[in-house]
Amino acid sequence: MDNNEKGHPADYNEDEARLAGLGYKQNMKRQFSGLQNFGFTLTNSSVLIGIVPLFTFGMTTGGPVAAIWGWLMVAFFVMFIGLGMAEICSTFPTAGGLYFWTAKLGGPKWGPMFSWYEAWFNMLGQFAGCSGSVLAAATFLNTMIKVWDIDYEITGTKNFYIMAIMMVLGGLINTAGGRALKVASLVSVVVHIFGTIAIVIIVLVGAPKLQSAEFVFTEFQDHTGYTEYSNASPVLVFLLGLLQSQWSMLGYDASAHMSEETEKSYVNGPRGILMSIFASVCIGLCLALALTFGIQDYEATRLSPLGAAPQIFVDCAGQVGGSILIFLIVFAGFLCGIATVAANSRMLYAFARDGGLPFSPYWTVLNKRTQMPLRLVWLSVVIIIILALPAIGSAAVLSAISGISIIGFTVSYAIPILLRITVGAEGFIQREFNLGGWSKPIGWVACIWTAFIFVIFNLPQTWPVDDMEFFNYTPAAVGFLLIFTTSSWFLSARHWFKGPVSEIALQELDGIVPVARPNEKQEVIEEAK
């Protein structure tokens, strides 16, 4: 496309043209490279803040077998989900991400209703994921104090207050603008890659003894009560233990949400999704292996007042070295909070832009200095802090929030993939990244896996369920969302919510349409209408 065509701004580029073809103006500043987009996405996934805080949970529900083989099993199925999402992202690179995809793929009949459900489930996943990540970071900060003062008491109230302070700081960094987010993104890549390498080396080299390969790859442990107090199969316990791995491989939709601020988003968006999954799989496997090899005394580690992973750090690196490794996890969780708030606010911006939020015109105002939706940044911060309130009184809050996040995210991932291979298959135009004839089989595997884990992570995490302190409130949160979205849709939203609303009429483009092959041009025009 000639940027100097009559009537076109000199800086009118391919990204703006494609965004215009989808019905939106380039309002936010397009300032992030593919590497920075990858940094946001890798941070959202945050293997460090996924595997390490839930390592105690993993030692309880399956032990080494769940930690290693469960990781590989989850990685296998998550890649199917990522491939399905990447193909759609290449065709629809917009901040609405999965919400926009769902509306377009569902068509006039199903698009509005499914995009309504999509938006709320994706927001649940993002808010719960951020809340859990930063809460874990706050807990580890308290743990670092306890390493030096064994009498220091770690309480849910202390964890909550520290978490709230971290979220406010994360909101301030988002408010500072694009330069601060760029720095945070690049620092996060360094922390997650080289920080993980440092942990792996220090644990393996510094461990007084290493567990045997037989222990790491074959040892099964159940401390949930299922096999002892019920007739449940060890397989069920293993499946419950997948929560640790699945929570570590979420959030890669951030690449799509940042697409309106990313250069060549139709290529870098899909690339960010798949690169973050691949990097998370490799980093996470090394981390899980190192932690499992580094266990000194299984029961003492599992029941340690520090938590399993911090105890392994101290056992293998000493008080000083262990504290440094614990701080790496704290910093990773803080960076995860920054990136997740950025992605959350863009998703909310797209939803509000289409009238999906109460007082939408207020929320869609962009800050003049940063060209970012700062009002939604702070709305995200407030909601994320509120979600962590149960931490004050429940010991199971982190695993419960993890389950909520998993279900919110994976359901929101599966909805557009399901529509892509069913009602939206005929009209879908494959772009730079496409799966060819493999779209349908890959999509079906992704959807079946999502349905499976939806059931698994709603189950009680211990048995019998006789202590409310360890109650898994995931079903309550998911059930509330289902009731809210369904009732609000049929009672109100179906009368006025139509999904994504075009900001600009196609004729305003002065002939500019997304670049396509000659025989696709008319299809793209019709789609933009």
Short mmCIF file of C-alpha atoms in Angstrom, two decimals:
data_model
loop_
_atom_site.label_atom_id
_atom_site.label_comp_id
_atom_site.label_asym_id
_atom_site.label_seq_id
_atom_site.Cartn_x
_atom_site.Cartn_y
_atom_site.Cartn_z
CA MET A 1 0.00 0.00 0.00
CA ASP A 2 1.30 3.43 -0.88
CA ASN A 3 1.16 5.54 2.24
CA ASN A 4 1.22 8.69 0.16
CA GLU A 5 -1.91 7.94 -1.84
CA LYS A 6 -4.25 10.90 -2.20
CA GLY A 7 -6.30 11.42 0.92
CA HIS A 8 -4.17 9.18 3.13
CA PRO A 9 -1.91 10.39 5.92
CA ALA A 10 1.77 9.80 5.24
CA ASP A 11 2.01 7.56 8.30
CA TYR A 12 -1.09 5.51 7.46
CA ASN A 13 0.20 1.95 7.60
CA GLU A 14 -0.86 -1.65 7.23
CA ASP A 15 -1.81 -2.02 10.89
CA GLU A 16 -4.13 0.98 10.77
CA ALA A 17 -5.65 -0.22 7.52
CA ARG A 18 -6.48 -3.62 8.93
CA LEU A 19 -7.84 -2.11 12.12
CA ALA A 20 -9.99 0.23 10.03
CA GLY A 21 -11.26 -2.75 8.06
CA LEU A 22 -12.42 -4.22 11.36
CA GLY A 23 -14.31 -1.01 12.11
CA TYR A 24 -11.99 0.82 14.53
CA LYS A 25 -9.86 3.94 14.43
CA GLN A 26 -6.27 3.93 15.60
CA ASN A 27 -6.92 5.67 18.92
CA MET A 28 -4.26 4.08 21.12
CA LYS A 29 -0.61 4.68 20.30
CA ARG A 30 1.02 1.85 18.33
CA GLN A 31 4.36 1.76 20.12
CA PHE A 32 5.27 -1.83 21.05
CA SER A 33 7.52 -4.15 19.06
CA GLY A 34 7.01 -7.87 18.62
CA LEU A 35 9.56 -8.54 21.37
CA GLN A 36 7.77 -6.23 23.79
CA ASN A 37 4.45 -7.88 22.92
CA PHE A 38 6.07 -11.24 23.67
CA GLY A 39 7.34 -9.81 26.95
CA PHE A 40 3.84 -8.80 28.03
CA THR A 41 2.50 -12.23 27.12
CA LEU A 42 5.29 -14.20 28.79
CA THR A 43 4.81 -12.09 31.91
CA ASN A 44 1.07 -12.75 31.93
CA SER A 45 1.77 -16.48 31.76
CA SER A 46 4.50 -16.11 34.44
CA VAL A 47 5.73 -19.64 35.03
CA LEU A 48 7.70 -18.46 38.06
CA ILE A 49 4.58 -17.21 39.81
CA GLY A 50 2.66 -20.29 38.66
CA ILE A 51 4.77 -23.32 39.51
CA VAL A 52 6.62 -22.05 42.57
CA PRO A 53 3.74 -20.76 44.78
CA LEU A 54 1.63 -23.85 44.03
CA PHE A 55 4.46 -26.35 44.57
CA THR A 56 3.06 -27.24 48.01
CA PHE A 57 -0.31 -27.93 46.37
CA GLY A 58 1.43 -30.13 43.80
CA MET A 59 3.27 -32.10 46.50
CA THR A 60 -0.11 -32.75 48.13
CA THR A 61 -2.03 -33.73 44.98
CA GLY A 62 0.08 -36.29 43.15
CA GLY A 63 3.62 -35.30 44.07
CA PRO A 64 6.46 -35.63 41.53
CA VAL A 65 4.35 -37.60 39.04
CA ALA A 66 1.84 -34.72 38.80
CA ALA A 67 4.58 -32.07 38.75
CA ILE A 68 6.51 -33.60 35.82
CA TRP A 69 4.14 -35.73 33.77
CA GLY A 70 1.24 -33.42 34.55
CA TRP A 71 3.25 -30.51 33.18
CA LEU A 72 3.94 -32.32 29.91
CA MET A 73 0.32 -33.40 29.60
CA VAL A 74 -1.00 -29.87 30.12
CA ALA A 75 1.62 -28.43 27.75
CA PHE A 76 0.50 -30.81 25.01
CA PHE A 77 -3.14 -29.72 25.15
CA VAL A 78 -2.42 -26.03 25.74
CA MET A 79 -0.50 -25.93 22.47
CA PHE A 80 -3.69 -26.94 20.64
CA ILE A 81 -5.51 -24.03 22.27
CA GLY A 82 -2.67 -21.65 21.39
CA LEU A 83 -2.63 -22.73 17.74
CA GLY A 84 -6.37 -22.19 17.43
CA MET A 85 -6.12 -18.74 19.00
CA ALA A 86 -3.10 -17.71 16.91
CA GLU A 87 -4.91 -18.39 13.64
CA ILE A 88 -7.88 -16.25 14.67
CA CYS A 89 -5.63 -13.50 16.02
CA SER A 90 -3.92 -13.15 12.64
CA THR A 91 -7.28 -12.42 11.02
CA PHE A 92 -8.68 -10.16 13.77
CA PRO A 93 -5.80 -8.19 15.40
CA THR A 94 -7.74 -5.93 17.76
CA ALA A 95 -7.67 -5.05 21.47
CA GLY A 96 -11.00 -6.79 21.98
CA GLY A 97 -9.17 -10.03 21.33
CA LEU A 98 -11.30 -13.07 22.01
CA TYR A 99 -14.40 -10.98 22.62
CA PHE A 100 -14.17 -9.45 19.13
CA TRP A 101 -13.32 -12.80 17.55
CA THR A 102 -16.38 -14.40 19.13
CA ALA A 103 -18.72 -11.72 17.84
CA LYS A 104 -17.41 -11.98 14.27
CA LEU A 105 -17.25 -15.77 14.17
CA GLY A 106 -20.72 -16.15 15.69
CA GLY A 107 -22.27 -13.98 13.00
CA PRO A 108 -25.43 -11.88 13.42
CA LYS A 109 -27.37 -14.75 14.99
CA TRP A 110 -24.97 -16.06 17.65
CA GLY A 111 -22.28 -13.38 17.81
CA PRO A 112 -23.91 -10.94 20.27
CA MET A 113 -24.88 -13.58 22.84
CA PHE A 114 -21.60 -15.51 22.73
CA SER A 115 -19.52 -12.33 22.82
CA TRP A 116 -21.44 -11.28 25.95
CA TYR A 117 -20.47 -14.52 27.69
CA GLU A 118 -16.97 -14.32 26.24
CA ALA A 119 -16.28 -10.85 27.61
CA TRP A 120 -17.34 -11.72 31.15
CA PHE A 121 -15.51 -15.06 31.30
CA ASN A 122 -12.33 -13.53 29.91
CA MET A 123 -12.52 -10.72 32.45
CA LEU A 124 -13.03 -13.26 35.24
CA GLY A 125 -9.94 -15.17 34.12
CA GLN A 126 -7.81 -12.06 33.84
CA PHE A 127 -8.88 -10.51 37.13
CA ALA A 128 -8.58 -13.77 39.09
CA GLY A 129 -5.25 -14.61 37.47
CA CYS A 130 -3.75 -11.24 38.36
CA SER A 131 -5.19 -11.36 41.86
CA GLY A 132 -3.72 -14.81 42.47
CA SER A 133 -0.32 -13.92 41.02
CA VAL A 134 0.19 -10.76 43.05
CA LEU A 135 -1.24 -12.41 46.18
CA ALA A 136 1.36 -15.17 45.74
CA ALA A 137 4.08 -12.53 45.40
CA ALA A 138 2.89 -10.85 48.61
CA THR A 139 2.90 -14.19 50.43
CA PHE A 140 6.47 -14.82 49.30
CA LEU A 141 7.53 -11.38 50.52
CA ASN A 142 6.21 -12.33 53.96
CA THR A 143 7.98 -15.66 53.62
CA MET A 144 11.27 -13.89 52.98
CA ILE A 145 10.85 -12.10 56.32
CA LYS A 146 10.10 -15.40 58.04
CA VAL A 147 13.33 -16.91 56.68
CA TRP A 148 15.18 -14.41 58.88
CA ASP A 149 12.72 -14.41 61.78
CA ILE A 150 11.23 -17.86 62.34
CA ASP A 151 8.78 -16.43 64.92
CA TYR A 152 7.31 -14.00 62.37
CA GLU A 153 3.68 -14.93 61.70
CA ILE A 154 2.47 -14.98 58.12
CA THR A 155 -1.23 -14.12 58.08
CA GLY A 156 -3.83 -13.69 55.37
CA THR A 157 -4.35 -10.09 56.46
CA LYS A 158 -0.67 -9.24 56.01
CA ASN A 159 -0.63 -10.95 52.63
CA PHE A 160 -3.68 -8.99 51.52
CA TYR A 161 -2.30 -5.59 52.54
CA ILE A 162 1.02 -6.21 50.79
CA MET A 163 -0.83 -7.42 47.72
CA ALA A 164 -2.94 -4.24 47.68
CA ILE A 165 0.19 -2.05 47.89
CA MET A 166 1.78 -3.98 45.01
CA MET A 167 -1.32 -3.52 42.88
CA VAL A 168 -1.36 0.23 43.49
CA LEU A 169 2.31 0.41 42.47
CA GLY A 170 1.48 -1.62 39.36
CA GLY A 171 -1.30 0.81 38.56
CA LEU A 172 1.10 3.75 38.90
CA ILE A 173 3.55 2.14 36.48
CA ASN A 174 0.73 1.64 33.96
CA THR A 175 -0.24 5.27 34.49
CA ALA A 176 3.31 6.42 33.73
CA GLY A 177 2.78 5.44 30.09
CA GLY A 178 4.28 3.45 27.26
CA ARG A 179 7.95 3.93 28.15
CA ALA A 180 7.43 2.52 31.65
CA LEU A 181 5.52 -0.46 30.25
CA LYS A 182 8.24 -1.12 27.67
CA VAL A 183 10.88 -1.20 30.39
CA ALA A 184 8.72 -3.43 32.59
CA SER A 185 8.15 -5.79 29.66
CA LEU A 186 11.84 -6.18 28.82
CA VAL A 187 12.84 -6.52 32.49
CA SER A 188 10.19 -9.21 32.84
CA VAL A 189 11.64 -11.23 29.95
CA VAL A 190 15.05 -11.11 31.65
CA VAL A 191 13.64 -12.08 35.05
CA HIS A 192 11.53 -14.97 33.76
CA ILE A 193 14.20 -16.47 31.52
CA PHE A 194 17.46 -15.78 33.34
CA GLY A 195 15.85 -15.84 36.78
CA THR A 196 14.57 -19.34 36.09
CA ILE A 197 17.99 -20.43 34.82
CA ALA A 198 19.56 -19.07 38.01
CA ILE A 199 17.06 -20.95 40.22
CA VAL A 200 17.61 -24.21 38.33
CA ILE A 201 21.41 -24.00 38.53
CA ILE A 202 21.55 -22.90 42.18
CA VAL A 203 19.10 -25.58 43.35
CA LEU A 204 20.79 -28.40 41.45
CA VAL A 205 24.35 -27.38 42.32
CA GLY A 206 23.68 -26.35 45.90
CA ALA A 207 21.46 -29.25 46.98
CA PRO A 208 23.09 -31.34 49.75
CA LYS A 209 21.68 -34.35 47.92
CA LEU A 210 19.60 -34.87 44.81
CA GLN A 211 16.61 -37.16 44.57
CA SER A 212 16.90 -40.13 42.24
CA ALA A 213 15.45 -40.12 38.74
CA GLU A 214 13.12 -42.91 39.84
CA PHE A 215 11.69 -40.66 42.56
CA VAL A 216 11.30 -37.66 40.26
CA PHE A 217 9.56 -39.53 37.46
CA THR A 218 7.60 -42.25 39.27
CA GLU A 219 6.87 -41.15 42.87
CA PHE A 220 3.17 -40.60 43.57
CA GLN A 221 1.96 -38.89 46.76
CA ASP A 222 -1.60 -38.26 47.88
CA HIS A 223 -2.25 -36.07 50.91
CA THR A 224 -5.70 -34.89 49.81
CA GLY A 225 -7.59 -37.63 51.66
CA TYR A 226 -9.21 -38.97 48.49
CA THR A 227 -7.48 -42.36 48.35
CA GLU A 228 -7.47 -42.72 52.14
CA TYR A 229 -11.05 -41.75 52.98
CA SER A 230 -12.90 -42.60 49.77
CA ASN A 231 -12.81 -45.06 46.90
CA ALA A 232 -11.36 -42.44 44.55
CA SER A 233 -8.71 -43.58 42.11
CA PRO A 234 -5.17 -42.13 42.27
CA VAL A 235 -5.90 -40.93 38.74
CA LEU A 236 -8.37 -38.41 40.16
CA VAL A 237 -5.70 -37.05 42.52
CA PHE A 238 -3.27 -36.78 39.60
CA LEU A 239 -5.87 -34.82 37.61
CA LEU A 240 -6.49 -32.45 40.52
CA GLY A 241 -2.73 -31.87 40.62
CA LEU A 242 -2.84 -30.56 37.05
CA LEU A 243 -4.04 -27.25 38.48
CA GLN A 244 -0.44 -26.27 39.25
CA SER A 245 0.60 -26.78 35.63
CA GLN A 246 -2.52 -25.38 33.98
CA TRP A 247 -2.37 -22.16 36.00
CA SER A 248 1.18 -21.62 34.80
CA MET A 249 0.07 -21.76 31.17
CA LEU A 250 -2.59 -19.07 30.97
CA GLY A 251 -2.68 -15.42 29.99
CA TYR A 252 -1.23 -15.76 26.50
CA ASP A 253 -4.28 -13.91 25.15
CA ALA A 254 -2.48 -10.76 26.36
CA SER A 255 -0.74 -10.73 22.98
CA ALA A 256 -4.10 -10.20 21.29
CA HIS A 257 -5.27 -7.54 23.76
CA MET A 258 -2.11 -5.50 23.12
CA SER A 259 -2.41 -5.83 19.33
CA GLU A 260 -3.73 -2.30 18.71
CA GLU A 261 -0.51 -1.00 20.26
CA THR A 262 1.81 -3.52 18.56
CA GLU A 263 3.55 -3.08 15.23
CA LYS A 264 2.62 -5.67 12.55
CA SER A 265 0.07 -7.11 14.96
CA TYR A 266 -1.31 -9.53 12.35
CA VAL A 267 2.05 -11.33 12.56
CA ASN A 268 3.41 -10.40 16.00
CA GLY A 269 0.11 -11.14 17.73
CA PRO A 270 0.00 -14.84 16.76
CA ARG A 271 3.76 -15.08 17.21
CA GLY A 272 3.49 -13.69 20.74
CA ILE A 273 0.86 -16.29 21.67
CA LEU A 274 2.84 -19.28 20.43
CA MET A 275 6.28 -18.07 21.53
CA SER A 276 5.04 -17.43 25.06
CA ILE A 277 3.52 -20.92 25.29
CA PHE A 278 6.68 -22.57 23.96
CA ALA A 279 8.93 -20.54 26.26
CA SER A 280 6.68 -21.27 29.25
CA VAL A 281 6.73 -25.00 28.54
CA CYS A 282 10.54 -25.12 28.36
CA ILE A 283 11.13 -22.84 31.33
CA GLY A 284 8.49 -24.55 33.44
CA LEU A 285 9.75 -28.07 32.80
CA CYS A 286 13.28 -27.13 33.85
CA LEU A 287 11.94 -25.42 36.96
CA ALA A 288 9.70 -28.33 37.95
CA LEU A 289 12.55 -30.81 37.48
CA ALA A 290 14.98 -28.73 39.54
CA LEU A 291 12.54 -28.26 42.43
CA THR A 292 11.65 -31.95 42.49
CA PHE A 293 15.28 -33.11 42.35
CA GLY A 294 16.07 -30.58 45.10
CA ILE A 295 13.60 -31.92 47.70
CA GLN A 296 15.57 -33.01 50.78
CA ASP A 297 12.90 -34.41 53.12
CA TYR A 298 9.48 -34.81 51.48
CA GLU A 299 7.25 -34.48 54.54
CA ALA A 300 9.33 -31.74 56.15
CA THR A 301 9.28 -29.79 52.87
CA ARG A 302 5.56 -30.26 52.28
CA LEU A 303 4.66 -29.16 55.80
CA SER A 304 7.28 -26.40 56.09
CA PRO A 305 5.92 -23.11 57.55
CA LEU A 306 7.82 -21.37 54.75
CA GLY A 307 6.05 -23.33 52.03
CA ALA A 308 7.54 -26.13 49.95
CA ALA A 309 9.44 -24.15 47.30
CA PRO A 310 10.96 -21.57 49.72
CA GLN A 311 12.08 -24.45 51.93
CA ILE A 312 13.83 -26.04 48.95
CA PHE A 313 15.49 -22.68 48.17
CA VAL A 314 16.81 -22.37 51.73
CA ASP A 315 17.91 -26.03 51.86
CA CYS A 316 19.87 -25.69 48.62
CA ALA A 317 21.12 -22.09 48.76
CA GLY A 318 21.24 -21.22 52.44
CA GLN A 319 19.53 -18.34 54.20
CA VAL A 320 20.98 -15.56 52.02
CA GLY A 321 20.80 -17.39 48.71
CA GLY A 322 17.33 -18.71 49.49
CA SER A 323 16.11 -15.21 50.27
CA ILE A 324 17.42 -13.96 46.92
CA LEU A 325 15.61 -16.75 45.07
CA ILE A 326 12.40 -16.00 46.99
CA PHE A 327 12.71 -12.32 46.05
CA LEU A 328 12.94 -13.34 42.37
CA ILE A 329 9.49 -14.87 42.73
CA VAL A 330 8.19 -11.73 44.44
CA PHE A 331 9.54 -9.55 41.63
CA ALA A 332 8.13 -11.88 38.95
CA GLY A 333 4.69 -11.69 40.57
CA PHE A 334 4.86 -7.90 40.73
CA LEU A 335 5.80 -7.70 37.03
CA CYS A 336 2.98 -10.12 36.22
CA GLY A 337 0.57 -7.75 37.95
CA ILE A 338 1.78 -4.81 35.84
CA ALA A 339 1.35 -6.71 32.55
CA THR A 340 -1.99 -8.21 33.49
CA VAL A 341 -3.45 -4.82 34.43
CA ALA A 342 -2.34 -3.52 31.02
CA ALA A 343 -4.07 -6.42 29.25
CA ASN A 344 -7.16 -6.18 31.48
CA SER A 345 -7.65 -2.50 30.76
CA ARG A 346 -7.43 -3.06 26.99
CA MET A 347 -10.03 -5.82 27.14
CA LEU A 348 -12.31 -3.59 29.21
CA TYR A 349 -11.67 -0.72 26.80
CA ALA A 350 -12.82 -2.81 23.85
CA PHE A 351 -15.91 -4.00 25.72
CA ALA A 352 -16.80 -0.48 26.88
CA ARG A 353 -16.15 0.88 23.38
CA ASP A 354 -19.01 -1.35 22.24
CA GLY A 355 -21.31 -0.29 25.09
CA GLY A 356 -20.87 -3.45 27.17
CA LEU A 357 -20.04 -1.75 30.50
CA PRO A 358 -22.24 0.53 32.61
CA PHE A 359 -21.33 4.19 31.90
CA SER A 360 -19.29 3.09 28.87
CA PRO A 361 -18.67 6.64 27.53
CA TYR A 362 -16.89 7.50 30.78
CA TRP A 363 -14.61 4.46 30.67
CA THR A 364 -13.58 4.85 27.02
CA VAL A 365 -11.92 8.24 27.52
CA LEU A 366 -8.21 7.91 26.74
CA ASN A 367 -5.60 9.86 28.67
CA LYS A 368 -4.29 12.69 26.48
CA ARG A 369 -0.67 12.25 27.59
CA THR A 370 -0.35 8.47 27.26
CA GLN A 371 -3.22 7.67 24.84
CA MET A 372 -4.09 4.81 27.21
CA PRO A 373 -7.35 3.88 29.02
CA LEU A 374 -6.12 4.90 32.47
CA ARG A 375 -9.58 5.00 34.01
CA LEU A 376 -9.89 1.31 33.19
CA VAL A 377 -6.39 0.65 34.53
CA TRP A 378 -7.54 1.81 37.96
CA LEU A 379 -10.89 0.04 37.69
CA SER A 380 -8.88 -3.15 37.06
CA VAL A 381 -6.67 -2.49 40.07
CA VAL A 382 -9.70 -2.06 42.35
CA ILE A 383 -11.45 -5.23 41.13
CA ILE A 384 -8.27 -7.30 41.43
CA ILE A 385 -7.75 -6.16 45.02
CA ILE A 386 -11.37 -6.96 45.90
CA LEU A 387 -10.99 -10.50 44.52
CA ALA A 388 -8.16 -11.12 46.99
CA LEU A 389 -10.26 -10.23 50.05
CA PRO A 390 -11.03 -13.91 50.88
CA ALA A 391 -7.29 -14.34 51.55
CA ILE A 392 -7.90 -12.75 54.93
CA GLY A 393 -9.82 -15.79 56.15
CA SER A 394 -9.08 -18.78 53.92
CA ALA A 395 -5.94 -20.93 53.64
CA ALA A 396 -7.12 -22.34 50.31
CA VAL A 397 -7.61 -18.99 48.61
CA LEU A 398 -4.63 -19.23 46.22
CA SER A 399 -5.61 -22.63 44.82
CA ALA A 400 -9.25 -21.49 44.61
CA ILE A 401 -8.36 -18.27 42.77
CA SER A 402 -6.15 -20.36 40.49
CA GLY A 403 -9.09 -22.62 39.66
CA ILE A 404 -11.33 -19.62 38.98
CA SER A 405 -8.69 -18.10 36.72
CA ILE A 406 -8.18 -21.36 34.82
CA ILE A 407 -11.90 -21.81 34.16
CA GLY A 408 -12.42 -18.15 33.23
CA PHE A 409 -9.48 -18.14 30.83
CA THR A 410 -9.91 -21.55 29.20
CA VAL A 411 -13.66 -21.16 28.64
CA SER A 412 -13.01 -17.78 27.04
CA TYR A 413 -10.28 -19.37 24.87
CA ALA A 414 -12.53 -22.21 23.77
CA ILE A 415 -15.60 -20.17 22.77
CA PRO A 416 -14.08 -18.45 19.68
CA ILE A 417 -12.23 -21.65 18.71
CA LEU A 418 -15.52 -23.58 18.84
CA LEU A 419 -17.27 -20.95 16.72
CA ARG A 420 -14.31 -20.91 14.29
CA ILE A 421 -14.76 -24.62 13.53
CA THR A 422 -18.58 -24.60 13.50
CA VAL A 423 -20.86 -21.68 12.58
CA GLY A 424 -17.97 -19.37 11.61
CA ALA A 425 -15.98 -21.85 9.53
CA GLU A 426 -17.43 -20.98 6.13
CA GLY A 427 -16.86 -17.23 6.26
CA PHE A 428 -13.50 -17.23 8.07
CA ILE A 429 -10.61 -15.83 5.99
CA GLN A 430 -7.22 -17.29 6.89
CA ARG A 431 -4.37 -14.79 6.95
CA GLU A 432 -0.60 -14.82 7.46
CA PHE A 433 -0.77 -17.43 10.20
CA ASN A 434 -3.15 -20.26 9.36
CA LEU A 435 -3.57 -23.94 10.10
CA GLY A 436 -4.90 -24.93 6.71
CA GLY A 437 -6.94 -28.11 6.88
CA TRP A 438 -5.81 -28.79 10.44
CA SER A 439 -8.01 -26.05 11.91
CA LYS A 440 -10.95 -28.31 12.77
CA PRO A 441 -9.12 -31.26 14.39
CA ILE A 442 -6.91 -28.90 16.39
CA GLY A 443 -9.95 -26.86 17.42
CA TRP A 444 -11.91 -29.90 18.58
CA VAL A 445 -9.04 -31.15 20.75
CA ALA A 446 -8.79 -27.68 22.34
CA CYS A 447 -12.53 -27.58 23.11
CA ILE A 448 -12.67 -31.11 24.54
CA TRP A 449 -9.71 -30.39 26.83
CA THR A 450 -11.40 -27.21 28.06
CA ALA A 451 -14.63 -29.07 28.89
CA PHE A 452 -12.61 -31.71 30.74
CA ILE A 453 -10.70 -29.33 33.01
CA PHE A 454 -13.87 -27.29 33.62
CA VAL A 455 -15.21 -30.33 35.47
CA ILE A 456 -11.95 -31.31 37.20
CA PHE A 457 -11.13 -27.93 38.74
CA ASN A 458 -14.63 -27.47 40.13
CA LEU A 459 -14.20 -30.57 42.30
CA PRO A 460 -13.23 -30.37 46.00
CA GLN A 461 -9.45 -30.26 46.41
CA THR A 462 -9.48 -32.26 49.66
CA TRP A 463 -11.67 -35.03 51.04
CA PRO A 464 -13.75 -35.09 53.14
CA VAL A 465 -14.91 -31.49 52.84
CA ASP A 466 -15.31 -30.77 56.53
CA ASP A 467 -13.22 -27.63 57.03
CA MET A 468 -14.40 -24.35 55.53
CA GLU A 469 -10.87 -22.99 55.77
CA PHE A 470 -9.95 -25.33 52.88
CA PHE A 471 -13.20 -24.93 50.96
CA ASN A 472 -12.78 -24.62 47.19
CA TYR A 473 -15.04 -21.72 46.27
CA THR A 474 -14.33 -22.01 42.54
CA PRO A 475 -17.80 -23.48 41.80
CA ALA A 476 -19.45 -20.64 43.72
CA ALA A 477 -17.59 -17.96 41.72
CA VAL A 478 -18.15 -19.68 38.37
CA GLY A 479 -21.78 -20.38 39.22
CA PHE A 480 -22.37 -16.76 40.16
CA LEU A 481 -20.87 -15.61 36.86
CA LEU A 482 -23.03 -18.05 34.88
CA ILE A 483 -26.16 -16.85 36.66
CA PHE A 484 -25.20 -13.19 36.20
CA THR A 485 -24.31 -13.44 32.51
CA THR A 486 -27.34 -15.56 31.65
CA SER A 487 -29.89 -13.50 33.57
CA SER A 488 -28.44 -10.17 32.42
CA TRP A 489 -28.44 -11.36 28.81
CA PHE A 490 -32.02 -12.61 28.67
CA LEU A 491 -33.50 -9.89 30.89
CA SER A 492 -31.70 -6.91 29.40
CA ALA A 493 -28.57 -7.15 27.25
CA ARG A 494 -30.15 -9.10 24.37
CA HIS A 495 -32.30 -6.06 23.65
CA TRP A 496 -29.43 -3.59 23.25
CA PHE A 497 -26.04 -5.34 23.12
CA LYS A 498 -25.04 -6.13 19.53
CA GLY A 499 -21.37 -6.93 20.03
CA PRO A 500 -18.55 -4.90 18.46
CA VAL A 501 -19.75 -1.56 17.07
CA SER A 502 -17.94 -0.10 14.07
CA GLU A 503 -16.39 3.26 14.91
CA ILE A 504 -16.10 4.23 11.31
CA ALA A 505 -18.10 3.55 8.20
CA LEU A 506 -16.19 1.80 5.46
CA GLN A 507 -16.66 4.73 3.10
CA GLU A 508 -14.65 6.90 5.50
CA LEU A 509 -11.60 4.80 4.63
CA ASP A 510 -11.42 6.51 1.23
CA GLY A 511 -10.91 3.17 -0.45
CA ILE A 512 -8.46 1.80 2.07
CA VAL A 513 -9.26 -1.78 3.04
CA PRO A 514 -7.13 -4.45 4.69
CA VAL A 515 -4.59 -5.79 2.26
CA ALA A 516 -5.86 -9.07 0.85
CA ARG A 517 -5.49 -11.23 -2.19
CA PRO A 518 -7.50 -9.83 -5.13
CA ASN A 519 -10.26 -12.45 -4.86
CA GLU A 520 -10.69 -11.69 -1.14
CA LYS A 521 -11.25 -7.96 -1.38
CA GLN A 522 -15.04 -8.08 -1.62
CA GLU A 523 -15.24 -10.58 1.26
CA VAL A 524 -13.24 -8.25 3.50
CA ILE A 525 -15.47 -5.30 2.62
CA GLU A 526 -18.60 -7.28 3.42
CA GLU A 527 -17.07 -8.47 6.70
CA ALA A 528 -16.22 -4.91 7.77
CA LYS A 529 -19.79 -3.84 7.20
#
